[in-house]
PDB file of N, CA and C in Angstrom:
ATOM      1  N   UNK D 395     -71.791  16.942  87.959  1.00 84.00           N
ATOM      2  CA  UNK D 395     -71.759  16.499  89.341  1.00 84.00           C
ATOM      3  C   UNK D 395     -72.003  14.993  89.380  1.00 84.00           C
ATOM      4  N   UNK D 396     -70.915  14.331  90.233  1.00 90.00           N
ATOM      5  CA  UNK D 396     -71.273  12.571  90.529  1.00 90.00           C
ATOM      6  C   UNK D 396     -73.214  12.731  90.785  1.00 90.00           C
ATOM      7  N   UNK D 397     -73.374  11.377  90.602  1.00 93.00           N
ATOM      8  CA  UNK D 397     -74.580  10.960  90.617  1.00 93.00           C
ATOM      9  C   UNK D 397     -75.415  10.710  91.832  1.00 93.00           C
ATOM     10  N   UNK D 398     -76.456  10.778  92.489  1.00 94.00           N
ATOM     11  CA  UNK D 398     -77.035  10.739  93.354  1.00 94.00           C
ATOM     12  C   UNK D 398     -77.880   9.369  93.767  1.00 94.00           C
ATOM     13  N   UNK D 399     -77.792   8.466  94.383  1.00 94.00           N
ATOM     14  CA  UNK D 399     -78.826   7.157  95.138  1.00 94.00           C
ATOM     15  C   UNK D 399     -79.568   7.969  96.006  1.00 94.00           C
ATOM     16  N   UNK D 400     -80.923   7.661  95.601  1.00 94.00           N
ATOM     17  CA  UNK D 400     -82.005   8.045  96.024  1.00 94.00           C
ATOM     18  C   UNK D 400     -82.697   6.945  96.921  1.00 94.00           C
ATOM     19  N   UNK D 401     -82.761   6.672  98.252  1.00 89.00           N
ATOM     20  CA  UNK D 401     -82.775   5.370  98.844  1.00 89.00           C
ATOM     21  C   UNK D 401     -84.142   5.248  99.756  1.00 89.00           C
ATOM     22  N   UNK D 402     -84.654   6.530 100.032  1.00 81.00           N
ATOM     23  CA  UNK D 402     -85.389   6.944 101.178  1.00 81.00           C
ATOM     24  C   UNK D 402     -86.721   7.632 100.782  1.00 81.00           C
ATOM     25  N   UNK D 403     -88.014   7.405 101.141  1.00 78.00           N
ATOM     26  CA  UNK D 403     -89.028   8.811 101.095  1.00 78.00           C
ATOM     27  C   UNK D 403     -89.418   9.302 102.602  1.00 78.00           C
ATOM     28  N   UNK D 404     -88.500   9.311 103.354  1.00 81.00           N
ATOM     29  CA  UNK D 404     -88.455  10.055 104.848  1.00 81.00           C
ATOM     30  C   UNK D 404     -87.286  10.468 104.829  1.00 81.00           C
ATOM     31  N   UNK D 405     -86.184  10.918 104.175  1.00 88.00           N
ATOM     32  CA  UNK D 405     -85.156  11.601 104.202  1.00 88.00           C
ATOM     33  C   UNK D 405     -84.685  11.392 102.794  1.00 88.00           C
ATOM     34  N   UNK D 406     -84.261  12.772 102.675  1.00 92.00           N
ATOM     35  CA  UNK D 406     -83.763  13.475 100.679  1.00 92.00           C
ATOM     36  C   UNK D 406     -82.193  12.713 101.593  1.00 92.00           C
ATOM     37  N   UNK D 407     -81.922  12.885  99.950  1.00 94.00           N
ATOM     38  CA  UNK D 407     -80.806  12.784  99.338  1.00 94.00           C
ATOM     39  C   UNK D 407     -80.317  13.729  98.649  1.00 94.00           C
ATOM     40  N   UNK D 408     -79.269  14.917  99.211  1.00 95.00           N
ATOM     41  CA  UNK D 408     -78.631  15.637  98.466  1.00 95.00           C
ATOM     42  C   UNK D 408     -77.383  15.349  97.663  1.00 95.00           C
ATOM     43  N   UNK D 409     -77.260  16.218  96.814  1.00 95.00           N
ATOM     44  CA  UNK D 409     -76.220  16.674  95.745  1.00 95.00           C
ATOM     45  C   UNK D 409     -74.770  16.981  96.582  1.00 95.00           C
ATOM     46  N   UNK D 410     -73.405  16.929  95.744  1.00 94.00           N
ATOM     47  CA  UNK D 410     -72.561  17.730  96.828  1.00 94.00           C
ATOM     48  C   UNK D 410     -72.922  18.957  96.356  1.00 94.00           C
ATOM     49  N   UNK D 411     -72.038  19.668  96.916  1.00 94.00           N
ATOM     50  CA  UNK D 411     -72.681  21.328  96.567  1.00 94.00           C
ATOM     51  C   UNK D 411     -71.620  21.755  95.652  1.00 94.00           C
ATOM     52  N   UNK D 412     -72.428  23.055  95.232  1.00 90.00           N
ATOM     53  CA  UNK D 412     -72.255  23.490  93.653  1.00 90.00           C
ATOM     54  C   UNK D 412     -72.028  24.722  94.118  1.00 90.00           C
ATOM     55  N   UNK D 413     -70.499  25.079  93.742  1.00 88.00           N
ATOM     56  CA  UNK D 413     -70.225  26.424  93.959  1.00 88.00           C
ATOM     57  C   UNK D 413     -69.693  27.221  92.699  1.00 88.00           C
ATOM     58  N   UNK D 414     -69.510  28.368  93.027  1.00 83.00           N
ATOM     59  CA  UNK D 414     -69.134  28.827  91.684  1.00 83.00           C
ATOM     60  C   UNK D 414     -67.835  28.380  91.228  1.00 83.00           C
ATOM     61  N   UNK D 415     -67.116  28.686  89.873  1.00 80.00           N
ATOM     62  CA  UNK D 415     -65.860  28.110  89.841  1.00 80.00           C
ATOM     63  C   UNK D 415     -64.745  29.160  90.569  1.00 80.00           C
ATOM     64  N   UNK D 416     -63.626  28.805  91.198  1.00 81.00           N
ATOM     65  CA  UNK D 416     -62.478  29.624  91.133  1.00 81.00           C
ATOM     66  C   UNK D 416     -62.483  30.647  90.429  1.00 81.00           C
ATOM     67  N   UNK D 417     -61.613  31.612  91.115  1.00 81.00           N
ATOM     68  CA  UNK D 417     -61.165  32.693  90.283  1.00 81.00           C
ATOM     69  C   UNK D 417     -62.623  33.759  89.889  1.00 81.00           C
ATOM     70  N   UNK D 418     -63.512  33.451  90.255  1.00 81.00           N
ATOM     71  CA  UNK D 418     -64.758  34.543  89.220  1.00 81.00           C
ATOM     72  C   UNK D 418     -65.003  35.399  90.584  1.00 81.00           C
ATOM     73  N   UNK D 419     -64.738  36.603  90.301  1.00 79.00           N
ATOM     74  CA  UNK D 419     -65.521  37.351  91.123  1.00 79.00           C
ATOM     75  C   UNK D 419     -66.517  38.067  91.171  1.00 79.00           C
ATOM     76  N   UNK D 420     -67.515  37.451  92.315  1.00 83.00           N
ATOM     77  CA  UNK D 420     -68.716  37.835  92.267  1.00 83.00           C
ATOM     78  C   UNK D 420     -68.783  38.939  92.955  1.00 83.00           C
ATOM     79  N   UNK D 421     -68.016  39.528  93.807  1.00 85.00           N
ATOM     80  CA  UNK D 421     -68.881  40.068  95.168  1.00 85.00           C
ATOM     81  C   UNK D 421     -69.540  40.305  95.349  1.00 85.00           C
ATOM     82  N   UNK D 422     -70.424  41.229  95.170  1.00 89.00           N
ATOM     83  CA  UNK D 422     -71.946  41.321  95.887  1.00 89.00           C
ATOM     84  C   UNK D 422     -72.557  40.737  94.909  1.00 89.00           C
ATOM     85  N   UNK D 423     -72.332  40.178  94.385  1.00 92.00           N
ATOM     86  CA  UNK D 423     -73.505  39.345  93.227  1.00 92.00           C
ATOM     87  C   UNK D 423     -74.647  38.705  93.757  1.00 92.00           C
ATOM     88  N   UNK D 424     -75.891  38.744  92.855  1.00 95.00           N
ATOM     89  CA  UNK D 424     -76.894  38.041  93.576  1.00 95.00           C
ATOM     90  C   UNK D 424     -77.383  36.993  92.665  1.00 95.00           C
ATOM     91  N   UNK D 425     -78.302  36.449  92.796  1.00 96.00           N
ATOM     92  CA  UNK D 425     -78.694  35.079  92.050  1.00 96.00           C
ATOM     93  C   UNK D 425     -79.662  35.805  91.184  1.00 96.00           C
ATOM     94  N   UNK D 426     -79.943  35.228  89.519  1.00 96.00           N
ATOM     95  CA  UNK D 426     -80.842  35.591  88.602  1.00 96.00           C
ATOM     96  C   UNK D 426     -81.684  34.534  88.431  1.00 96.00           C
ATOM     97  N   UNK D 427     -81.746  34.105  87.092  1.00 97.00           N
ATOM     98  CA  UNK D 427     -82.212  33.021  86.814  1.00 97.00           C
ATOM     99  C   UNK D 427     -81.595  31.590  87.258  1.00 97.00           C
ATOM    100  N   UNK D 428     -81.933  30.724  87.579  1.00 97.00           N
ATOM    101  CA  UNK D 428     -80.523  29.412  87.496  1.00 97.00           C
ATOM    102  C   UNK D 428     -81.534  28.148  86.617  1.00 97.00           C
ATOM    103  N   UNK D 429     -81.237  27.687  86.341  1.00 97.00           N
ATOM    104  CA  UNK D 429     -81.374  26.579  85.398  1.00 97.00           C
ATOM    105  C   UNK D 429     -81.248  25.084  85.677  1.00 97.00           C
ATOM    106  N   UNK D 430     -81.708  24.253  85.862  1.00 97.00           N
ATOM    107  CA  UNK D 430     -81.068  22.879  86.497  1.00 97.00           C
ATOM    108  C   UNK D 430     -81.726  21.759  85.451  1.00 97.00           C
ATOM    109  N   UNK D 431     -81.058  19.939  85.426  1.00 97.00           N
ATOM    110  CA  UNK D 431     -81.176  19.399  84.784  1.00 97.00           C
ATOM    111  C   UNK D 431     -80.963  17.644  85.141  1.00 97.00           C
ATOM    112  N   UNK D 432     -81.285  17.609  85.073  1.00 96.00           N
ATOM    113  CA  UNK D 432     -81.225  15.659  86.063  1.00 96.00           C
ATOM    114  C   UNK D 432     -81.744  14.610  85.353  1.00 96.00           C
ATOM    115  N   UNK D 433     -81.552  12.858  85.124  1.00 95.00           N
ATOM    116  CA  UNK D 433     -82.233  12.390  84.601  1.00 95.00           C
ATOM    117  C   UNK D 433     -82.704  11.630  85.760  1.00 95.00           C
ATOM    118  N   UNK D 434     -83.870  10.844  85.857  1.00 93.00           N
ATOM    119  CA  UNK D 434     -84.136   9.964  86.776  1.00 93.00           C
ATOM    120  C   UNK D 434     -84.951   8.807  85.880  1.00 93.00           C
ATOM    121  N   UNK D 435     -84.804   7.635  86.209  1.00 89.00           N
ATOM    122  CA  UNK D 435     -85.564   6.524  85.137  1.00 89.00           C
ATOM    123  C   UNK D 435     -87.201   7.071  84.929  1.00 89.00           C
ATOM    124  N   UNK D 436     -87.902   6.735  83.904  1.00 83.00           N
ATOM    125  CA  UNK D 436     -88.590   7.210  83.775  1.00 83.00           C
ATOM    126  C   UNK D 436     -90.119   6.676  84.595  1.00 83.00           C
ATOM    127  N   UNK D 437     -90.052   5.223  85.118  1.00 85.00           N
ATOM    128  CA  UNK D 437     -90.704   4.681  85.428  1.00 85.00           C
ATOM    129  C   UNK D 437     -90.785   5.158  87.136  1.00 85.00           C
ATOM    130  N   UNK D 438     -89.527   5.896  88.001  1.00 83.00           N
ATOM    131  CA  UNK D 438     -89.314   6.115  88.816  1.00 83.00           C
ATOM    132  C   UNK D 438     -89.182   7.848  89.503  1.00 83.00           C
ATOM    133  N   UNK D 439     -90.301   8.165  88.974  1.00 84.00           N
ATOM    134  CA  UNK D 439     -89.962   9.833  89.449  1.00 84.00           C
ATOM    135  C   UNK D 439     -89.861  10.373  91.127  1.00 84.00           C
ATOM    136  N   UNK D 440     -88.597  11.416  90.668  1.00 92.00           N
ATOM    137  CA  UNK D 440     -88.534  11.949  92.586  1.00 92.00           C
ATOM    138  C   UNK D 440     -88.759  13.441  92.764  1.00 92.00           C
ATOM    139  N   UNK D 441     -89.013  12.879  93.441  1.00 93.00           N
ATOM    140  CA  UNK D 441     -89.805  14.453  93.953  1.00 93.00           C
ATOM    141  C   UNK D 441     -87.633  15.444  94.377  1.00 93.00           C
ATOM    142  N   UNK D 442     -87.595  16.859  93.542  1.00 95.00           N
ATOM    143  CA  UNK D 442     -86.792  17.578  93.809  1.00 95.00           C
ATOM    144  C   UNK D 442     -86.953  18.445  94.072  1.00 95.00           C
ATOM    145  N   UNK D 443     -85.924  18.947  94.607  1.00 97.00           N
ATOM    146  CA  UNK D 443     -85.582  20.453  94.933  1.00 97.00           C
ATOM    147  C   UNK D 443     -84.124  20.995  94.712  1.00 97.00           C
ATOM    148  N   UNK D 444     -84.091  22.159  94.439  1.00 98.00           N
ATOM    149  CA  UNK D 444     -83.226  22.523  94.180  1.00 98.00           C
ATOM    150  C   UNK D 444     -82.740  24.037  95.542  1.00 98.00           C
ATOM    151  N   UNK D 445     -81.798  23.664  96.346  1.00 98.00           N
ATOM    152  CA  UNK D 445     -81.848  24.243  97.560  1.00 98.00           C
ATOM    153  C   UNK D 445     -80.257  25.579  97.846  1.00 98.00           C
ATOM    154  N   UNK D 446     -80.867  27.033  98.220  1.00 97.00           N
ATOM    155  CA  UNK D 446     -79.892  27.376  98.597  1.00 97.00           C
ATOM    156  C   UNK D 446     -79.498  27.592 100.629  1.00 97.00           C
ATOM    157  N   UNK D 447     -78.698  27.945 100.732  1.00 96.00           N
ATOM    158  CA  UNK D 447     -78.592  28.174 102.659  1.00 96.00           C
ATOM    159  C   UNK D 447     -80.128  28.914 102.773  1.00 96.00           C
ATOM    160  N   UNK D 448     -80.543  29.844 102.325  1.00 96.00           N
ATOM    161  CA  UNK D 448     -81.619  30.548 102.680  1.00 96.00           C
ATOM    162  C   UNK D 448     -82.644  29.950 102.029  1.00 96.00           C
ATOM    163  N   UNK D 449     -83.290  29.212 100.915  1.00 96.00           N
ATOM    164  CA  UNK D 449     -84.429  28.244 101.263  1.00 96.00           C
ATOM    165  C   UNK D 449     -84.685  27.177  99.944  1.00 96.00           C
ATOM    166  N   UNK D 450     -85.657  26.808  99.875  1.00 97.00           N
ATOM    167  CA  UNK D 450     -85.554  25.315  98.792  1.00 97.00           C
ATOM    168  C   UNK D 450     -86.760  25.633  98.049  1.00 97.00           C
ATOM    169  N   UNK D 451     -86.145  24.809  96.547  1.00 97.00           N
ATOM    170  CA  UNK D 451     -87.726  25.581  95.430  1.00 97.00           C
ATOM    171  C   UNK D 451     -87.972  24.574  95.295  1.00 97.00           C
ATOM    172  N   UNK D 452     -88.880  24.031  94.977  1.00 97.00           N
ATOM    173  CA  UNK D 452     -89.466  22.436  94.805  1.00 97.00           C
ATOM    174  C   UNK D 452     -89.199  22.677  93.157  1.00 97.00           C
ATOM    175  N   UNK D 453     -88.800  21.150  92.432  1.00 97.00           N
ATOM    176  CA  UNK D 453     -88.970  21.804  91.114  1.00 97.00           C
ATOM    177  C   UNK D 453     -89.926  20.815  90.381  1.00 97.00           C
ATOM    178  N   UNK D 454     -90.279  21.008  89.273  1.00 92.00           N
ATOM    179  CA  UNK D 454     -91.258  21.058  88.433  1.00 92.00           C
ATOM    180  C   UNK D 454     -91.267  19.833  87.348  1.00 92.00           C
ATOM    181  N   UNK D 455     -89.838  19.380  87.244  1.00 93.00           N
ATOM    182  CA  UNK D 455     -89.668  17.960  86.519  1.00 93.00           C
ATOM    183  C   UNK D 455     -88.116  18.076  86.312  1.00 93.00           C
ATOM    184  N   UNK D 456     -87.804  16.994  85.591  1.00 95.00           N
ATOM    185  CA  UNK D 456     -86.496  16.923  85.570  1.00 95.00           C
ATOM    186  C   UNK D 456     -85.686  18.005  84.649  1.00 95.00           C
ATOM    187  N   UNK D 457     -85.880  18.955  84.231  1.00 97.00           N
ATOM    188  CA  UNK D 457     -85.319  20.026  83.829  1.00 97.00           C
ATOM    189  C   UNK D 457     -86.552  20.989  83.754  1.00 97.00           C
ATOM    190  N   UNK D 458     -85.675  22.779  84.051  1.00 97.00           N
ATOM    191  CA  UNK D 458     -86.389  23.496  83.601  1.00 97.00           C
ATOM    192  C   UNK D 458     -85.282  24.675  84.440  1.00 97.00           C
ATOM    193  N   UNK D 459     -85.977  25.998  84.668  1.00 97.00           N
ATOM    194  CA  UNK D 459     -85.583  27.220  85.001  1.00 97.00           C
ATOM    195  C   UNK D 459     -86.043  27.744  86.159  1.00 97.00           C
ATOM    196  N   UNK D 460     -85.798  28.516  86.810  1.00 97.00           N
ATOM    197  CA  UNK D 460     -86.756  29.437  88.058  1.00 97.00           C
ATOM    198  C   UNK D 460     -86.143  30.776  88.555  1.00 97.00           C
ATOM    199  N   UNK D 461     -86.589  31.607  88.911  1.00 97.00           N
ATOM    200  CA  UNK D 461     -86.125  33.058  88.693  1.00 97.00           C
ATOM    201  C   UNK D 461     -86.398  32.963  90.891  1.00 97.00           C
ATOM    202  N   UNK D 462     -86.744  31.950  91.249  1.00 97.00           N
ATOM    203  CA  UNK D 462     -87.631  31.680  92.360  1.00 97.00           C
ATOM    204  C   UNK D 462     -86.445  32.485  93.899  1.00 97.00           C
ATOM    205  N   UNK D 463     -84.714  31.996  93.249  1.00 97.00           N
ATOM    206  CA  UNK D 463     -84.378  32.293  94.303  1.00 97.00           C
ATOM    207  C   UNK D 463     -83.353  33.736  93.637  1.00 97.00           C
ATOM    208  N   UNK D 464     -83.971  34.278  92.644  1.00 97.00           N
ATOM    209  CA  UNK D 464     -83.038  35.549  92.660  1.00 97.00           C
ATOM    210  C   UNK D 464     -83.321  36.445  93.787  1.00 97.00           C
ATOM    211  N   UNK D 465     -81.770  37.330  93.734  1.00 96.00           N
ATOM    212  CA  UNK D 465     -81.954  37.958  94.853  1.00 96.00           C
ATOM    213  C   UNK D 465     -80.701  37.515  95.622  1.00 96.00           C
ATOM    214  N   UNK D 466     -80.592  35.983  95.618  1.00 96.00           N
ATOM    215  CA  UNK D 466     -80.039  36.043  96.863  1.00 96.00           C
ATOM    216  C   UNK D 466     -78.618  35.871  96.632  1.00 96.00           C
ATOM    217  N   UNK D 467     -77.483  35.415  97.711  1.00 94.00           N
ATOM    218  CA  UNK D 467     -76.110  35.416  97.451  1.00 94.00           C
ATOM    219  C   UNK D 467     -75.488  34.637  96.605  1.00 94.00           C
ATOM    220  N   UNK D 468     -75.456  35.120  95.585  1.00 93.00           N
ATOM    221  CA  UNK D 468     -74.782  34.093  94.291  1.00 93.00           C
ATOM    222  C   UNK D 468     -73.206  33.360  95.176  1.00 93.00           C
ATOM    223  N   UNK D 469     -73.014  33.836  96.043  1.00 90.00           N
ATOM    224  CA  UNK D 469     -71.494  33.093  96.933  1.00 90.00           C
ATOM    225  C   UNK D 469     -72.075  31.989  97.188  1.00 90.00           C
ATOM    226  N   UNK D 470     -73.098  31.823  97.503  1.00 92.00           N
ATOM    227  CA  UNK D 470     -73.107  31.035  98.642  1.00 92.00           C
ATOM    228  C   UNK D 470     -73.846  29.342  97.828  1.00 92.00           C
ATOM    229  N   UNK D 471     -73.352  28.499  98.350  1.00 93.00           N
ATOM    230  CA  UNK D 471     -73.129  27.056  97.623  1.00 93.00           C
ATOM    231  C   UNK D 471     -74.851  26.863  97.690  1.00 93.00           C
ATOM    232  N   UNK D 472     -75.063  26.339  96.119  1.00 96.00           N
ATOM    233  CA  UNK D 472     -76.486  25.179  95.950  1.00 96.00           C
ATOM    234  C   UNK D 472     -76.181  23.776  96.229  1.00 96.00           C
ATOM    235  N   UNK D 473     -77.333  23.190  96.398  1.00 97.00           N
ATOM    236  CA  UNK D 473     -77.266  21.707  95.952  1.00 97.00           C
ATOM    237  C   UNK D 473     -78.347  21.158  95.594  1.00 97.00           C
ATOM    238  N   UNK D 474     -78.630  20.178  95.067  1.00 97.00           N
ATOM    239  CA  UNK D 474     -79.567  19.734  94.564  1.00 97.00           C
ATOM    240  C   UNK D 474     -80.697  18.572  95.467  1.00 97.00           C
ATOM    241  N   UNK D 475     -81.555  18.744  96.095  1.00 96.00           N
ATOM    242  CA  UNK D 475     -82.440  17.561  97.266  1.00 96.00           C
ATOM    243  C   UNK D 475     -83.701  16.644  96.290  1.00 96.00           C
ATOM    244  N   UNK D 476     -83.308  15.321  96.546  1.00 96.00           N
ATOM    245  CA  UNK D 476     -84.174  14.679  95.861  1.00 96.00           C
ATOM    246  C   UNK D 476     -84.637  13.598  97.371  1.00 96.00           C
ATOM    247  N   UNK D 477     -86.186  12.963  96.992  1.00 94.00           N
ATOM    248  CA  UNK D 477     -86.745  12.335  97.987  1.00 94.00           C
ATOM    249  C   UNK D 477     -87.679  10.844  97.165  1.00 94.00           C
ATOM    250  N   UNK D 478     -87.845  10.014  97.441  1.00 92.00           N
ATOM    251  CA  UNK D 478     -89.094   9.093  96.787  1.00 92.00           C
ATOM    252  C   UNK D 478     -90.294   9.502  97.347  1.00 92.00           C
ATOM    253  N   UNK D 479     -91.534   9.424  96.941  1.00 86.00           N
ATOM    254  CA  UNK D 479     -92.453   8.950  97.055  1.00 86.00           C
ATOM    255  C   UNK D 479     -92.564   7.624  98.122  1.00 86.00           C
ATOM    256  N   UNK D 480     -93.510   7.452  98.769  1.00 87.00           N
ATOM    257  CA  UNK D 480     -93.452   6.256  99.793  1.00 87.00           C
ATOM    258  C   UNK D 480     -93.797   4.910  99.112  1.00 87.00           C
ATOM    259  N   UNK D 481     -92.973   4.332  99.358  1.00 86.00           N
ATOM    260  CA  UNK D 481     -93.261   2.409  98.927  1.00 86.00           C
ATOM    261  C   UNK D 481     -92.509   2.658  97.861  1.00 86.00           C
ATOM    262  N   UNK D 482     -91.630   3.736  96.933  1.00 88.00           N
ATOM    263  CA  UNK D 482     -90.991   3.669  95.860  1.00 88.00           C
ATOM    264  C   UNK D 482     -89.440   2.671  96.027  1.00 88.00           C
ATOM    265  N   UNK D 483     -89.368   2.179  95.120  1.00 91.00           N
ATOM    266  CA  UNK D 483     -87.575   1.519  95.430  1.00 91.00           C
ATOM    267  C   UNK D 483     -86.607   2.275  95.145  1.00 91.00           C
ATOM    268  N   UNK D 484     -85.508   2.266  95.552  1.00 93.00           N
ATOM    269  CA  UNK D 484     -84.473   3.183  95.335  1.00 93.00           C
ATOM    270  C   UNK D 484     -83.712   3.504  93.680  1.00 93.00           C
ATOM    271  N   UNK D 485     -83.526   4.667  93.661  1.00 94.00           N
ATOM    272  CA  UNK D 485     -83.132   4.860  91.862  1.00 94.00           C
ATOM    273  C   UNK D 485     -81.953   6.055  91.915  1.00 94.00           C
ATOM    274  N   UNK D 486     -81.513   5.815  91.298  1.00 95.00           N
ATOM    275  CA  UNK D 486     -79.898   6.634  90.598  1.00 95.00           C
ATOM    276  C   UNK D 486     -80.243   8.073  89.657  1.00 95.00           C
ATOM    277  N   UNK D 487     -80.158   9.029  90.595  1.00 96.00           N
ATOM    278  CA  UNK D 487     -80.505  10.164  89.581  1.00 96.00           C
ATOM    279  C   UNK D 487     -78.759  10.817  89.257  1.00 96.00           C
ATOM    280  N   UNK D 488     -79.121  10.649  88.004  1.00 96.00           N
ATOM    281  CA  UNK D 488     -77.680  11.101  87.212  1.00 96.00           C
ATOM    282  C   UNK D 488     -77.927  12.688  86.342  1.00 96.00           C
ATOM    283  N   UNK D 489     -76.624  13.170  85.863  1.00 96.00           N
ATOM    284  CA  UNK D 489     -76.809  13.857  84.872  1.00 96.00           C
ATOM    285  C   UNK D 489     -76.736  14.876  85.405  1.00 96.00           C
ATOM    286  N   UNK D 490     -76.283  15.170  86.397  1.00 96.00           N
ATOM    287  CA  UNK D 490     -76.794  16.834  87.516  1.00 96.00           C
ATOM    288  C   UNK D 490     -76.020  18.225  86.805  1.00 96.00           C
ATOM    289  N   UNK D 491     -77.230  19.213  86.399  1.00 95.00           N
ATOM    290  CA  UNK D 491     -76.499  20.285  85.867  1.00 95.00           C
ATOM    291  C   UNK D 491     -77.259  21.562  86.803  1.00 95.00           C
ATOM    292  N   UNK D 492     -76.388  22.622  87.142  1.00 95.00           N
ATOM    293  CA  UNK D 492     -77.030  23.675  87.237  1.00 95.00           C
ATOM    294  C   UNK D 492     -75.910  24.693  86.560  1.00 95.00           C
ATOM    295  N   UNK D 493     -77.048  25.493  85.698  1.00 95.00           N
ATOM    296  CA  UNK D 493     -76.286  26.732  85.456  1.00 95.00           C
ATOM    297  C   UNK D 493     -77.461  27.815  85.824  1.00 95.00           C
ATOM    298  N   UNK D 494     -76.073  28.795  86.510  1.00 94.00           N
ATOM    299  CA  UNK D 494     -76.666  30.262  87.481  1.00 94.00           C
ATOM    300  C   UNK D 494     -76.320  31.154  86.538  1.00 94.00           C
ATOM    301  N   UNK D 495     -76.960  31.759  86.413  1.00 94.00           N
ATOM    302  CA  UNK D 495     -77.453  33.490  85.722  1.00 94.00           C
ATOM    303  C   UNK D 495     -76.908  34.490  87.597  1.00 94.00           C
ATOM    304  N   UNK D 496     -76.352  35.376  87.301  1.00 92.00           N
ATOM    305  CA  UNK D 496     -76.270  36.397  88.099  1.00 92.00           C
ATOM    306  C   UNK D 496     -76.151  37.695  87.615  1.00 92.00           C
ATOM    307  N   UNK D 497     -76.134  38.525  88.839  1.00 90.00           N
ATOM    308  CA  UNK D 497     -75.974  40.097  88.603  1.00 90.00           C
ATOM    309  C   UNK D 497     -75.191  40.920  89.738  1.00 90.00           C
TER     310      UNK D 497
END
C-alpha cells in the first residue's frame, strides 16, 4: 500500500483501504487472525490502529498480530489509522502490510 503523511495529533491519518483481492470467494467468511506491518522513523513513533467498519484495535508497535477483530466480515474493507503524539512533527509511515487469516 502507497505510503502514509502523518501530519496531525488531533486527527489520524488513514490508509486507503485494503480489500481482499478479486476473484476469492469469501462469502460468509469471517476474520481470523490478521497480521499488519509498517515502518515509521524510529525517532518518531505513532500511535496506530488498525481499523475495520465495525471497530478499531489500537496496535502494539510497528508490527505484530491480533486475533482482536475475528469474527467479523472478512468482505468488508480494513485500513490502517495512524495519529502523532502532540507537539510531534510530521513523519512518513511507509511499508504498509496486512495479511488476513480467515474462515
Amino acid at each position: 500500500m502507497p505510503a502514509v503523511v502523518v501530519a496531525m495529533s488531533d486527527r489520524a491519518s488513514s490508509s486507503q483501504a485494503i480489500r481482499p483481492p478479486a476473484g476469492i470467494p469469501l462469502g460468509e467468511a469471517t476474520l481470523a487472525r490478521v497480521q499488519w506491518r509498517f515502518e515509521a522513523p524510529a525517532h518518531a513513533p505513532v500511535n496506530a490502529w488498525l481499523c475495520h467498519p465495525a471497530q478499531c484495535v489500537p496496535l502494539s508497535g510497528m508490527r505484530g498480530s491480533t486475533m482482536a477483530l475475528a469474527g467479523l466480515d472478512a468482505n468488508a474493507p480494513l485500513h490502517l489509522r495512524f495519529a502523532l503524539s502532540p507537539g510531534q512533527r510530521p513523519v512518513r509511515v511507509q511499508g504498509l502490510q496486512v495479511i488476513v487469516n480467515y474462515q
